mmCIF file of C-alpha atoms and ligand atoms in Angstrom:
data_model
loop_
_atom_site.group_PDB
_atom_site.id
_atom_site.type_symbol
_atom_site.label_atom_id
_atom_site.label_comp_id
_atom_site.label_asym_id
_atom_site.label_seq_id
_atom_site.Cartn_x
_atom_site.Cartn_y
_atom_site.Cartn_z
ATOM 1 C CA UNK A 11 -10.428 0.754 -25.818
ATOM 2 C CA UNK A 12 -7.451 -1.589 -23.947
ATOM 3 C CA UNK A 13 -8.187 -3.224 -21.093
ATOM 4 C CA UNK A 14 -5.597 -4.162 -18.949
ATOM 5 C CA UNK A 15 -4.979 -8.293 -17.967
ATOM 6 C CA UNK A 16 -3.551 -10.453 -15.808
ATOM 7 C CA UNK A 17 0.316 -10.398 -16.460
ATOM 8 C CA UNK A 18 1.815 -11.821 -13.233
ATOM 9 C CA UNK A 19 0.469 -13.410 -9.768
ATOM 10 C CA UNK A 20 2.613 -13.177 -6.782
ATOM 11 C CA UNK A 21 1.125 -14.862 -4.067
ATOM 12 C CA UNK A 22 1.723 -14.208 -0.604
ATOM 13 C CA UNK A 23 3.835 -15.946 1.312
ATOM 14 C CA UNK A 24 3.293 -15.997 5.546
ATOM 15 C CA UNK A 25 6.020 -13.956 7.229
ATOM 16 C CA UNK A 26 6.622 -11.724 10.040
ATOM 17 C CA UNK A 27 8.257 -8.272 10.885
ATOM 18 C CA UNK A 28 8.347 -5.510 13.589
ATOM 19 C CA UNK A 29 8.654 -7.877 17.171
ATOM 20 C CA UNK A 30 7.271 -10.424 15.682
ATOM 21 C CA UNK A 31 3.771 -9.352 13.991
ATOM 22 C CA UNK A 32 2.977 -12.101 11.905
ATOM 23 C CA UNK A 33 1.597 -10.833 8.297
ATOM 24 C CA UNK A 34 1.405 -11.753 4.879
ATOM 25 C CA UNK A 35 3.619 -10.515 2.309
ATOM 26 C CA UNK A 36 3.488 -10.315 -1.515
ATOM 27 C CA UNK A 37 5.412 -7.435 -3.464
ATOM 28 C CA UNK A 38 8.903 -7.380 -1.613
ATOM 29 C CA UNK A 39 9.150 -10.967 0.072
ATOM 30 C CA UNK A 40 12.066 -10.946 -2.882
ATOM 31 C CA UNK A 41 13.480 -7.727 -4.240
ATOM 32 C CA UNK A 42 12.746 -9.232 -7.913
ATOM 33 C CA UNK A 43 8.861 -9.107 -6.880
ATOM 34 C CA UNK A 44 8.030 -5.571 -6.740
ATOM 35 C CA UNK A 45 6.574 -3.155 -9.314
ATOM 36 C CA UNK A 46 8.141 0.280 -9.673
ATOM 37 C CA UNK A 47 7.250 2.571 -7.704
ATOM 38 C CA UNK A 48 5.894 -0.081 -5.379
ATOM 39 C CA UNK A 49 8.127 -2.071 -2.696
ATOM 40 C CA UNK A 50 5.959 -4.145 -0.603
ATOM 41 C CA UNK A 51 3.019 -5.210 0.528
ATOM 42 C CA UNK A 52 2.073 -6.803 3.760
ATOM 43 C CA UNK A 53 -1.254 -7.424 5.066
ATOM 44 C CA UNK A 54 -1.815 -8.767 8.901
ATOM 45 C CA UNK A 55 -4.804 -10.019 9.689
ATOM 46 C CA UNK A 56 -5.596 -12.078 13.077
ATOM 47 C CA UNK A 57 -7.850 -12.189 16.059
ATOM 48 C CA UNK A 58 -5.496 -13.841 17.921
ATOM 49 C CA UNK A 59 -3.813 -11.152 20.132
ATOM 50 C CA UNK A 60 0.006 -13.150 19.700
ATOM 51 C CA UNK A 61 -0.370 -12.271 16.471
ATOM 52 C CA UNK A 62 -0.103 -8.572 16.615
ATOM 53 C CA UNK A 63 0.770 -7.645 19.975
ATOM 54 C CA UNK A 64 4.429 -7.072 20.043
ATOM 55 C CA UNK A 65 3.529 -4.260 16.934
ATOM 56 C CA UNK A 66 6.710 -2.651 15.431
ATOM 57 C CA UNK A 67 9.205 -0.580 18.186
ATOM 58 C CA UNK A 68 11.124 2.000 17.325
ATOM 59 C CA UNK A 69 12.944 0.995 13.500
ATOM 60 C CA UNK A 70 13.864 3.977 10.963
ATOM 61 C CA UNK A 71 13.115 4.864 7.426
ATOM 62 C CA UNK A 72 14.865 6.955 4.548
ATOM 63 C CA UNK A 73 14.179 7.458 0.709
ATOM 64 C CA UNK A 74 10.248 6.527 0.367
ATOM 65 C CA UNK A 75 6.835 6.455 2.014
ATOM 66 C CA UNK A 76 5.133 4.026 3.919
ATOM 67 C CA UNK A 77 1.038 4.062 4.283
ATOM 68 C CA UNK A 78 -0.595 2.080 6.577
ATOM 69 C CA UNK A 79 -4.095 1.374 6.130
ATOM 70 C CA UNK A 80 -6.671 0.104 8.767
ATOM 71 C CA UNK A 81 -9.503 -2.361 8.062
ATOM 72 C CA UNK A 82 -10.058 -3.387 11.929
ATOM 73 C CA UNK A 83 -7.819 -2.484 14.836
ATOM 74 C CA UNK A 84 -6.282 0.695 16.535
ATOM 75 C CA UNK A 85 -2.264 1.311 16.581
ATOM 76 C CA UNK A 86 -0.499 4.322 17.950
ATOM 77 C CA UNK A 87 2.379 5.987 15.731
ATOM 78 C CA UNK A 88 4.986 7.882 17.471
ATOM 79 C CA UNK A 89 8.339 9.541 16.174
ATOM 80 C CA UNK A 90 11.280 10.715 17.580
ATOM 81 C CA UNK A 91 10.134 14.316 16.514
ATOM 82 C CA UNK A 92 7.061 13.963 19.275
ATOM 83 C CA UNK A 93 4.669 13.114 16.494
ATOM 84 C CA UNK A 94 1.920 10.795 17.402
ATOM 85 C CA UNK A 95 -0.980 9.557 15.721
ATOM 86 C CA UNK A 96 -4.073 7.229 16.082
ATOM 87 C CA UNK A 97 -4.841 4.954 13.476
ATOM 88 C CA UNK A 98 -8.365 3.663 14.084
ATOM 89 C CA UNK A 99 -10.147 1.182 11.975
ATOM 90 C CA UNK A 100 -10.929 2.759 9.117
ATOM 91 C CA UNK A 101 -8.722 5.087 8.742
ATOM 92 C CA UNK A 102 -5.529 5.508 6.851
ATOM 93 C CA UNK A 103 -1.537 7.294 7.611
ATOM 94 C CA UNK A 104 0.950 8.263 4.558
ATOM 95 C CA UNK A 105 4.087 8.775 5.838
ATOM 96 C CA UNK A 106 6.670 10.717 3.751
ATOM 97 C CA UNK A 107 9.938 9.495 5.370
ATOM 98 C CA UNK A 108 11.911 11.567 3.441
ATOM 99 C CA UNK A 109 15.509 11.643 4.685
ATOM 100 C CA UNK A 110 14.124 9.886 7.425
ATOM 101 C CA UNK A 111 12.488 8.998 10.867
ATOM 102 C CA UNK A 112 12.495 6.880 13.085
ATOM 103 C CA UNK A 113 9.423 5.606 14.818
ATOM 104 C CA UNK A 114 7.033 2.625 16.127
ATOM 105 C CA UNK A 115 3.738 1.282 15.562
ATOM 106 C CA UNK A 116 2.325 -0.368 18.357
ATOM 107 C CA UNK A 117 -1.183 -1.813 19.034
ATOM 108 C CA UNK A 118 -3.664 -0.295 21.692
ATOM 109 C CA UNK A 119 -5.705 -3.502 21.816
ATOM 110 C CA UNK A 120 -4.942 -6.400 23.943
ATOM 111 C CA UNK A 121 -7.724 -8.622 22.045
ATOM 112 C CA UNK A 122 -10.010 -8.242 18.967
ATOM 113 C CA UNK A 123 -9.398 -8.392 15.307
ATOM 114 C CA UNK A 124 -6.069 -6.244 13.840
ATOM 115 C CA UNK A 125 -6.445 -6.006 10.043
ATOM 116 C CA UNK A 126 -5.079 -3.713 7.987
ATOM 117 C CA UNK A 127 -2.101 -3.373 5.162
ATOM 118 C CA UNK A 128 1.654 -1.610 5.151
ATOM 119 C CA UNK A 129 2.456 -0.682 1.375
ATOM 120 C CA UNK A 130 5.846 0.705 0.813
ATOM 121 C CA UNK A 131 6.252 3.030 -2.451
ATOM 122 C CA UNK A 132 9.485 4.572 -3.816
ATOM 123 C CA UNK A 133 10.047 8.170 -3.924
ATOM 124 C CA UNK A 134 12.542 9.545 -7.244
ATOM 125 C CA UNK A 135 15.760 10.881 -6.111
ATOM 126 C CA UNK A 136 15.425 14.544 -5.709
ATOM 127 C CA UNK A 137 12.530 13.461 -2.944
ATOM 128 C CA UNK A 138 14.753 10.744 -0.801
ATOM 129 C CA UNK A 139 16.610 13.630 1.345
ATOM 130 C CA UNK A 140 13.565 15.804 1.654
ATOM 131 C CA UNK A 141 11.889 16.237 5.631
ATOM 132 C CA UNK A 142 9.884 13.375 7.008
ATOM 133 C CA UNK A 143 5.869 14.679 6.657
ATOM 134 C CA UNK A 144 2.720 12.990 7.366
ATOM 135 C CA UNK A 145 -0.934 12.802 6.249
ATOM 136 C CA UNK A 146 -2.874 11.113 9.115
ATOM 137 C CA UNK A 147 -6.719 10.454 7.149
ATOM 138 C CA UNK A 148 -9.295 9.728 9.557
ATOM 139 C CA UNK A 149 -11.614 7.171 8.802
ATOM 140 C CA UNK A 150 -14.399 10.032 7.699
ATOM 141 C CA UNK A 151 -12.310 11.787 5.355
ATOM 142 C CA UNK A 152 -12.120 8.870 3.252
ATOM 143 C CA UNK A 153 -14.936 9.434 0.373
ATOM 144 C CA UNK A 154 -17.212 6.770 -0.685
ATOM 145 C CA UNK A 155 -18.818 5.680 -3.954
ATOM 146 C CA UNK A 156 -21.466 3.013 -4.517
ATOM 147 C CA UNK A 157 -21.096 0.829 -7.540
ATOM 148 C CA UNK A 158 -24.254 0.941 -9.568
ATOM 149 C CA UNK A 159 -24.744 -2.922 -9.679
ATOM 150 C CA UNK A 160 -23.699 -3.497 -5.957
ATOM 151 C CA UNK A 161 -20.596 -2.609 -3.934
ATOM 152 C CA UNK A 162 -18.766 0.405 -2.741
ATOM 153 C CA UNK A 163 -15.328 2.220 -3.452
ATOM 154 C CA UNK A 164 -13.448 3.841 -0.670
ATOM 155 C CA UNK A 165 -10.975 6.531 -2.209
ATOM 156 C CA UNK A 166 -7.899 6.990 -0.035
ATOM 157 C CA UNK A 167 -5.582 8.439 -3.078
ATOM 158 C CA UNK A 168 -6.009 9.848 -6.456
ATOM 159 C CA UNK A 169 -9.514 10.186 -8.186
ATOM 160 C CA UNK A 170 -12.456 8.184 -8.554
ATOM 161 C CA UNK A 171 -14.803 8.482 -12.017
ATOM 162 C CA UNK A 172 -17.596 5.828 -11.552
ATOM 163 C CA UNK A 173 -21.039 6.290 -12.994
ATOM 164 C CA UNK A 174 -20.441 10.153 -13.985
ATOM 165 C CA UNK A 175 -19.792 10.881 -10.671
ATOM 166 C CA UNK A 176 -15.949 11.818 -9.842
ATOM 167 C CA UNK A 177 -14.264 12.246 -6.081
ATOM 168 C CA UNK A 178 -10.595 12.320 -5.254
ATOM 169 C CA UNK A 179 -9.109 11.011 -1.972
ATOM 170 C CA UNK A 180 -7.458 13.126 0.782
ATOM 171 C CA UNK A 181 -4.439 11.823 0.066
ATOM 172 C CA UNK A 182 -2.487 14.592 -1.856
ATOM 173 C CA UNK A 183 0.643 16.367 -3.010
ATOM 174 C CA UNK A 184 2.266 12.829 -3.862
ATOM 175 C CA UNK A 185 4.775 12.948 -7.005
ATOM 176 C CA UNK A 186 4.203 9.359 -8.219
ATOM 177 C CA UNK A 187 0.520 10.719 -8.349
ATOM 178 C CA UNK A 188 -0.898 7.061 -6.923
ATOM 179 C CA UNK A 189 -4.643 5.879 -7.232
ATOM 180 C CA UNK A 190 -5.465 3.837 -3.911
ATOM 181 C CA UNK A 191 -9.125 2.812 -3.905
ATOM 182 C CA UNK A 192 -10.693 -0.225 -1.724
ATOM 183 C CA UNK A 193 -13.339 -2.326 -3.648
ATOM 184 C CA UNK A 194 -16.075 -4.167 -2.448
ATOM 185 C CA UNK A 195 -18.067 -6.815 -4.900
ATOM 186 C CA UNK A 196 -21.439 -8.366 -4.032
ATOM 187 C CA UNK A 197 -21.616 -12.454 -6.129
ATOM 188 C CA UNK A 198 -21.545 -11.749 -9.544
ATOM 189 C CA UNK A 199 -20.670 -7.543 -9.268
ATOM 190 C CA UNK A 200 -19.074 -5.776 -11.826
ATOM 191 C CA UNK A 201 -16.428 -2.804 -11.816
ATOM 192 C CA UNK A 202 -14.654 -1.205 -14.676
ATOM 193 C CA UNK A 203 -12.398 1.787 -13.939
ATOM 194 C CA UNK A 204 -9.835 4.281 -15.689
ATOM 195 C CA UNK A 205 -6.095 3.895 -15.104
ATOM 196 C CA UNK A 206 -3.351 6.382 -16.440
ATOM 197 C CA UNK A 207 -1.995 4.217 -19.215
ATOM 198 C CA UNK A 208 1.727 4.349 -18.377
ATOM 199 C CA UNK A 209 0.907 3.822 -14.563
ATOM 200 C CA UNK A 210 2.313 0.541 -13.009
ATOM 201 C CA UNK A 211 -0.978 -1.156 -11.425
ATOM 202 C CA UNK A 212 -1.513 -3.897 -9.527
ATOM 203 C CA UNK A 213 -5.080 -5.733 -7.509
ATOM 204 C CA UNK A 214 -4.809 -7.235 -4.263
ATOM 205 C CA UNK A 215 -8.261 -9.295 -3.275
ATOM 206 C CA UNK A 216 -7.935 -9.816 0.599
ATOM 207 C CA UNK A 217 -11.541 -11.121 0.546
ATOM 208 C CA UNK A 218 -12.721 -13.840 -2.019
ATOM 209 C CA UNK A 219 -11.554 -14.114 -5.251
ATOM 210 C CA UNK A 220 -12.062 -12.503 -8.631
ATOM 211 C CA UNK A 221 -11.823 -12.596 -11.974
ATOM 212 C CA UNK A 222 -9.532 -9.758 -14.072
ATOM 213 C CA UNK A 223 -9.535 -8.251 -17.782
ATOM 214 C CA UNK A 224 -11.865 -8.255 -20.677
ATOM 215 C CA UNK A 225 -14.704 -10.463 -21.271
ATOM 216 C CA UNK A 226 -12.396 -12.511 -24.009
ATOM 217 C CA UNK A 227 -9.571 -12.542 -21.830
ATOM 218 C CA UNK A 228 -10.432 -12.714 -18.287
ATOM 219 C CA UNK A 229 -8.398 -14.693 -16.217
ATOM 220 C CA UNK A 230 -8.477 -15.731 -12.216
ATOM 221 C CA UNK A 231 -6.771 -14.262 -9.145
ATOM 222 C CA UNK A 232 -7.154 -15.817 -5.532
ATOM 223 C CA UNK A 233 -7.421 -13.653 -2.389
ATOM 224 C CA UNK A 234 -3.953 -13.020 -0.976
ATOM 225 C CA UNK A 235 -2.284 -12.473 -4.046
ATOM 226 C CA UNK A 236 -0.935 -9.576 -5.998
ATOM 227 C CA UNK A 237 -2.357 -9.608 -9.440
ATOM 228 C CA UNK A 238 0.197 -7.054 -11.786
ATOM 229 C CA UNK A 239 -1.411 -5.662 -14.581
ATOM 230 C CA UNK A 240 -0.678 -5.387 -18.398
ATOM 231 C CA UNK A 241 -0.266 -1.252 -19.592
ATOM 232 C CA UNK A 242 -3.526 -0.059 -21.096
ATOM 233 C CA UNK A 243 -6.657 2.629 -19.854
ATOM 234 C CA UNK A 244 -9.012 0.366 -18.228
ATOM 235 C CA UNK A 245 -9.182 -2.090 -15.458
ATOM 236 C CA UNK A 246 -12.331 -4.612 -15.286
ATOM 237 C CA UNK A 247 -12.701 -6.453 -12.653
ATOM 238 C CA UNK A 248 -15.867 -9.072 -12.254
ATOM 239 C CA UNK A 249 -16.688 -11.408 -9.086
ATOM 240 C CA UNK A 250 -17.723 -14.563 -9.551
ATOM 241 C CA UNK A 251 -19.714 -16.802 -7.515
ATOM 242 C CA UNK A 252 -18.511 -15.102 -3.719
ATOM 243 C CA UNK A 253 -18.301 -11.435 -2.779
ATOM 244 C CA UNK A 254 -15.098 -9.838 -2.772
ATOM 245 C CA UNK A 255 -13.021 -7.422 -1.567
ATOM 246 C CA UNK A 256 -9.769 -5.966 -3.173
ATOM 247 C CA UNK A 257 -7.219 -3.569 -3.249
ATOM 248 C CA UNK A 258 -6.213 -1.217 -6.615
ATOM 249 C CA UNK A 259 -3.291 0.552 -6.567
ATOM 250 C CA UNK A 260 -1.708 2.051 -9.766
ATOM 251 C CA UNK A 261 1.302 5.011 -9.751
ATOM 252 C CA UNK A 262 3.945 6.497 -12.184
ATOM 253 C CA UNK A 263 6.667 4.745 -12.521
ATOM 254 C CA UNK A 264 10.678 6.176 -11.196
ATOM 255 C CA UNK A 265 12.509 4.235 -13.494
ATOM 256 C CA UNK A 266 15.909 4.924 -11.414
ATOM 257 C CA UNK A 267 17.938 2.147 -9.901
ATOM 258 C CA UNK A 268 17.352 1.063 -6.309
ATOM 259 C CA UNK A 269 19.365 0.408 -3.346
ATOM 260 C CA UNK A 270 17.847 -0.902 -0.674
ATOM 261 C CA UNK A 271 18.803 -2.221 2.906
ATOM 262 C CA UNK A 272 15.876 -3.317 5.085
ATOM 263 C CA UNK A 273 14.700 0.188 5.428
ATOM 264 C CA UNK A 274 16.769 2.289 3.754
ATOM 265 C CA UNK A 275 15.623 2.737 0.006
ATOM 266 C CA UNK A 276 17.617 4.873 -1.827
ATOM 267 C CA UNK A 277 19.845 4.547 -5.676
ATOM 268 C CA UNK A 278 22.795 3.302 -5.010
ATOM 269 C CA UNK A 279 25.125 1.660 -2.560
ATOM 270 C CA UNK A 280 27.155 4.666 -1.653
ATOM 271 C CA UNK A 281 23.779 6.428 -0.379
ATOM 272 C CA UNK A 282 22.478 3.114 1.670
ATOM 273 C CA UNK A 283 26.290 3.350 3.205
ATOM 274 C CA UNK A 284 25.929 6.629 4.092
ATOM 275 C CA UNK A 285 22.011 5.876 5.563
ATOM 276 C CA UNK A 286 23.523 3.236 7.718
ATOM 277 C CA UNK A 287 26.204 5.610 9.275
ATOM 278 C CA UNK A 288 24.003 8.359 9.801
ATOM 279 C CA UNK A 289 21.851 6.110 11.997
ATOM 280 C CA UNK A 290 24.783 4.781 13.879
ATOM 281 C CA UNK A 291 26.031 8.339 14.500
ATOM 282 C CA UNK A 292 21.924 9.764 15.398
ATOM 283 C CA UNK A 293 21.853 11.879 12.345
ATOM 284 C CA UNK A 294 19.968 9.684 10.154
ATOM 285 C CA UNK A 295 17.023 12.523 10.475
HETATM 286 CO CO1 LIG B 327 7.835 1.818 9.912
#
């Protein structure tokens, strides 16, 4: 049996995006720091209303997916197609942008707590020019599992085997086939979990930190921070001495060469050229 460690930590770093949400970023604050198929990672996460309120107007996309998923909060998503969409806390919105769309993400709260996370994952070439889609998940249609020592998994992608018991999130139809599952650890809880041995995978605590990899080789990762994983079939994960709370996110790698301009991700510089016309000439979708 191989059990995946600890290969790389990148912590966040505090940034800010869209009119000026403030957030914190880890994969994608440099385009070294990523891990094929995923770009980026942001998580915001403030009661102050500053913080959030100016949300992200109208920006475009081409050549991947974005998913936004909500801890706390309620945003609005509108396209230029007409599409609109609440995201409540709780609930979770993949967003195929294909050859692309352009839309915002604004708040609908003027006070409160807005947590939640923007990941950012590559689509392979034959996918970068295909028509924007969405899967809006409602906070309900996201399956459960308790841990047997403590906890709970929430399954928003691929398939969850815990205990004997299997479920697979509502997420589907995705070629890089991505496992998204949110983890919660009472002190001292345990979780051990399959992972397609050639899949990329990384853990993201946002909520106390934990402690990754086999009982010989276990090794720390602070809340904030990306922990990438070695190849192998397993992940354990083990909380120490405070509860925790963590993303796991694992997908098949592209292997292709990327191109990317703020928001246009695509293979080479030819294609981004040819994104930024089409949005100056309003035929980027
Ligand atoms: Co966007």
């Amino acid at each position: 049996m191989n059990t995946r460690t600890l290969q790389q930590v990148i912590r966040s770093i505090p940034t800010s995006d869209g009119g000026g949400v403030k957030l914190r970023r880890s994969l994608g604050q440099t385009q070294a720091l990523r891990l094929d198929p995923f770009l980026m990672l942001d998580e915001f996460s403030s009661s102050n209303a500053d913080d959030y309120i100016a949300g992200f107007p109208d920006h475009p996309h081409r050549g991947f997916e974005t998913v936004t998923y909500m801890l706390d909060g309620h945003m609005l998503h509108q396209d230029h197609l007409g599409n609109h969409g609440d995201l409540r806390s709780g609930g979770a919105q993949w967003m195929t942008a294909g050859r692309g769309i352009i839309h915002s993400e604004m708040p609908q709260q003027e006070s409160g707590r807005m947590r939640g996370f923007q990941l950012w994952i590559n689509l392979p070439a034959q996918e970068k020019m295909k028509p924007a889609s969405y899967q809006d998940i409602l906070p309900e249609e996201i399956p459960r599992l308790k841990l047997p020592g403590g906890g709970e998994v929430k399954i928003i992608a691929g398939i969850a085997e815990i205990d004997g018991k299997t479920l697979a999130g509502p997420i589907q139809g995705i070629s890089t086939e991505p496992l998204f599952l949110d983890v919660r650890l009472p002190v001292g809880g345990h979780f051990k979990h399959l992972i397609i041995k050639d899949h990329n995978a990384f853990v993201y605590p946002y909520e106390g930190r934990l402690e990754i990899g086999p009982v010989a080789n276990r090794l720390p990762l602070e809340a904030q921070s990306a922990g990438i994983l070695s190849m192998g079939e397993y992940l354990e994960i083990q909380a120490g001495d405070q509860a925790t709370a963590f993303l796991l996110l694992a997908a098949r790698p592209i292997r292709e060469p990327i191109a990317q301009y703020g928001p246009f991700v695509m293979n080479t510089r030819d294609e981004i050229e040819q994104a930024i016309a089409d949005y100056k000439n309003g035929q980027l979708v």
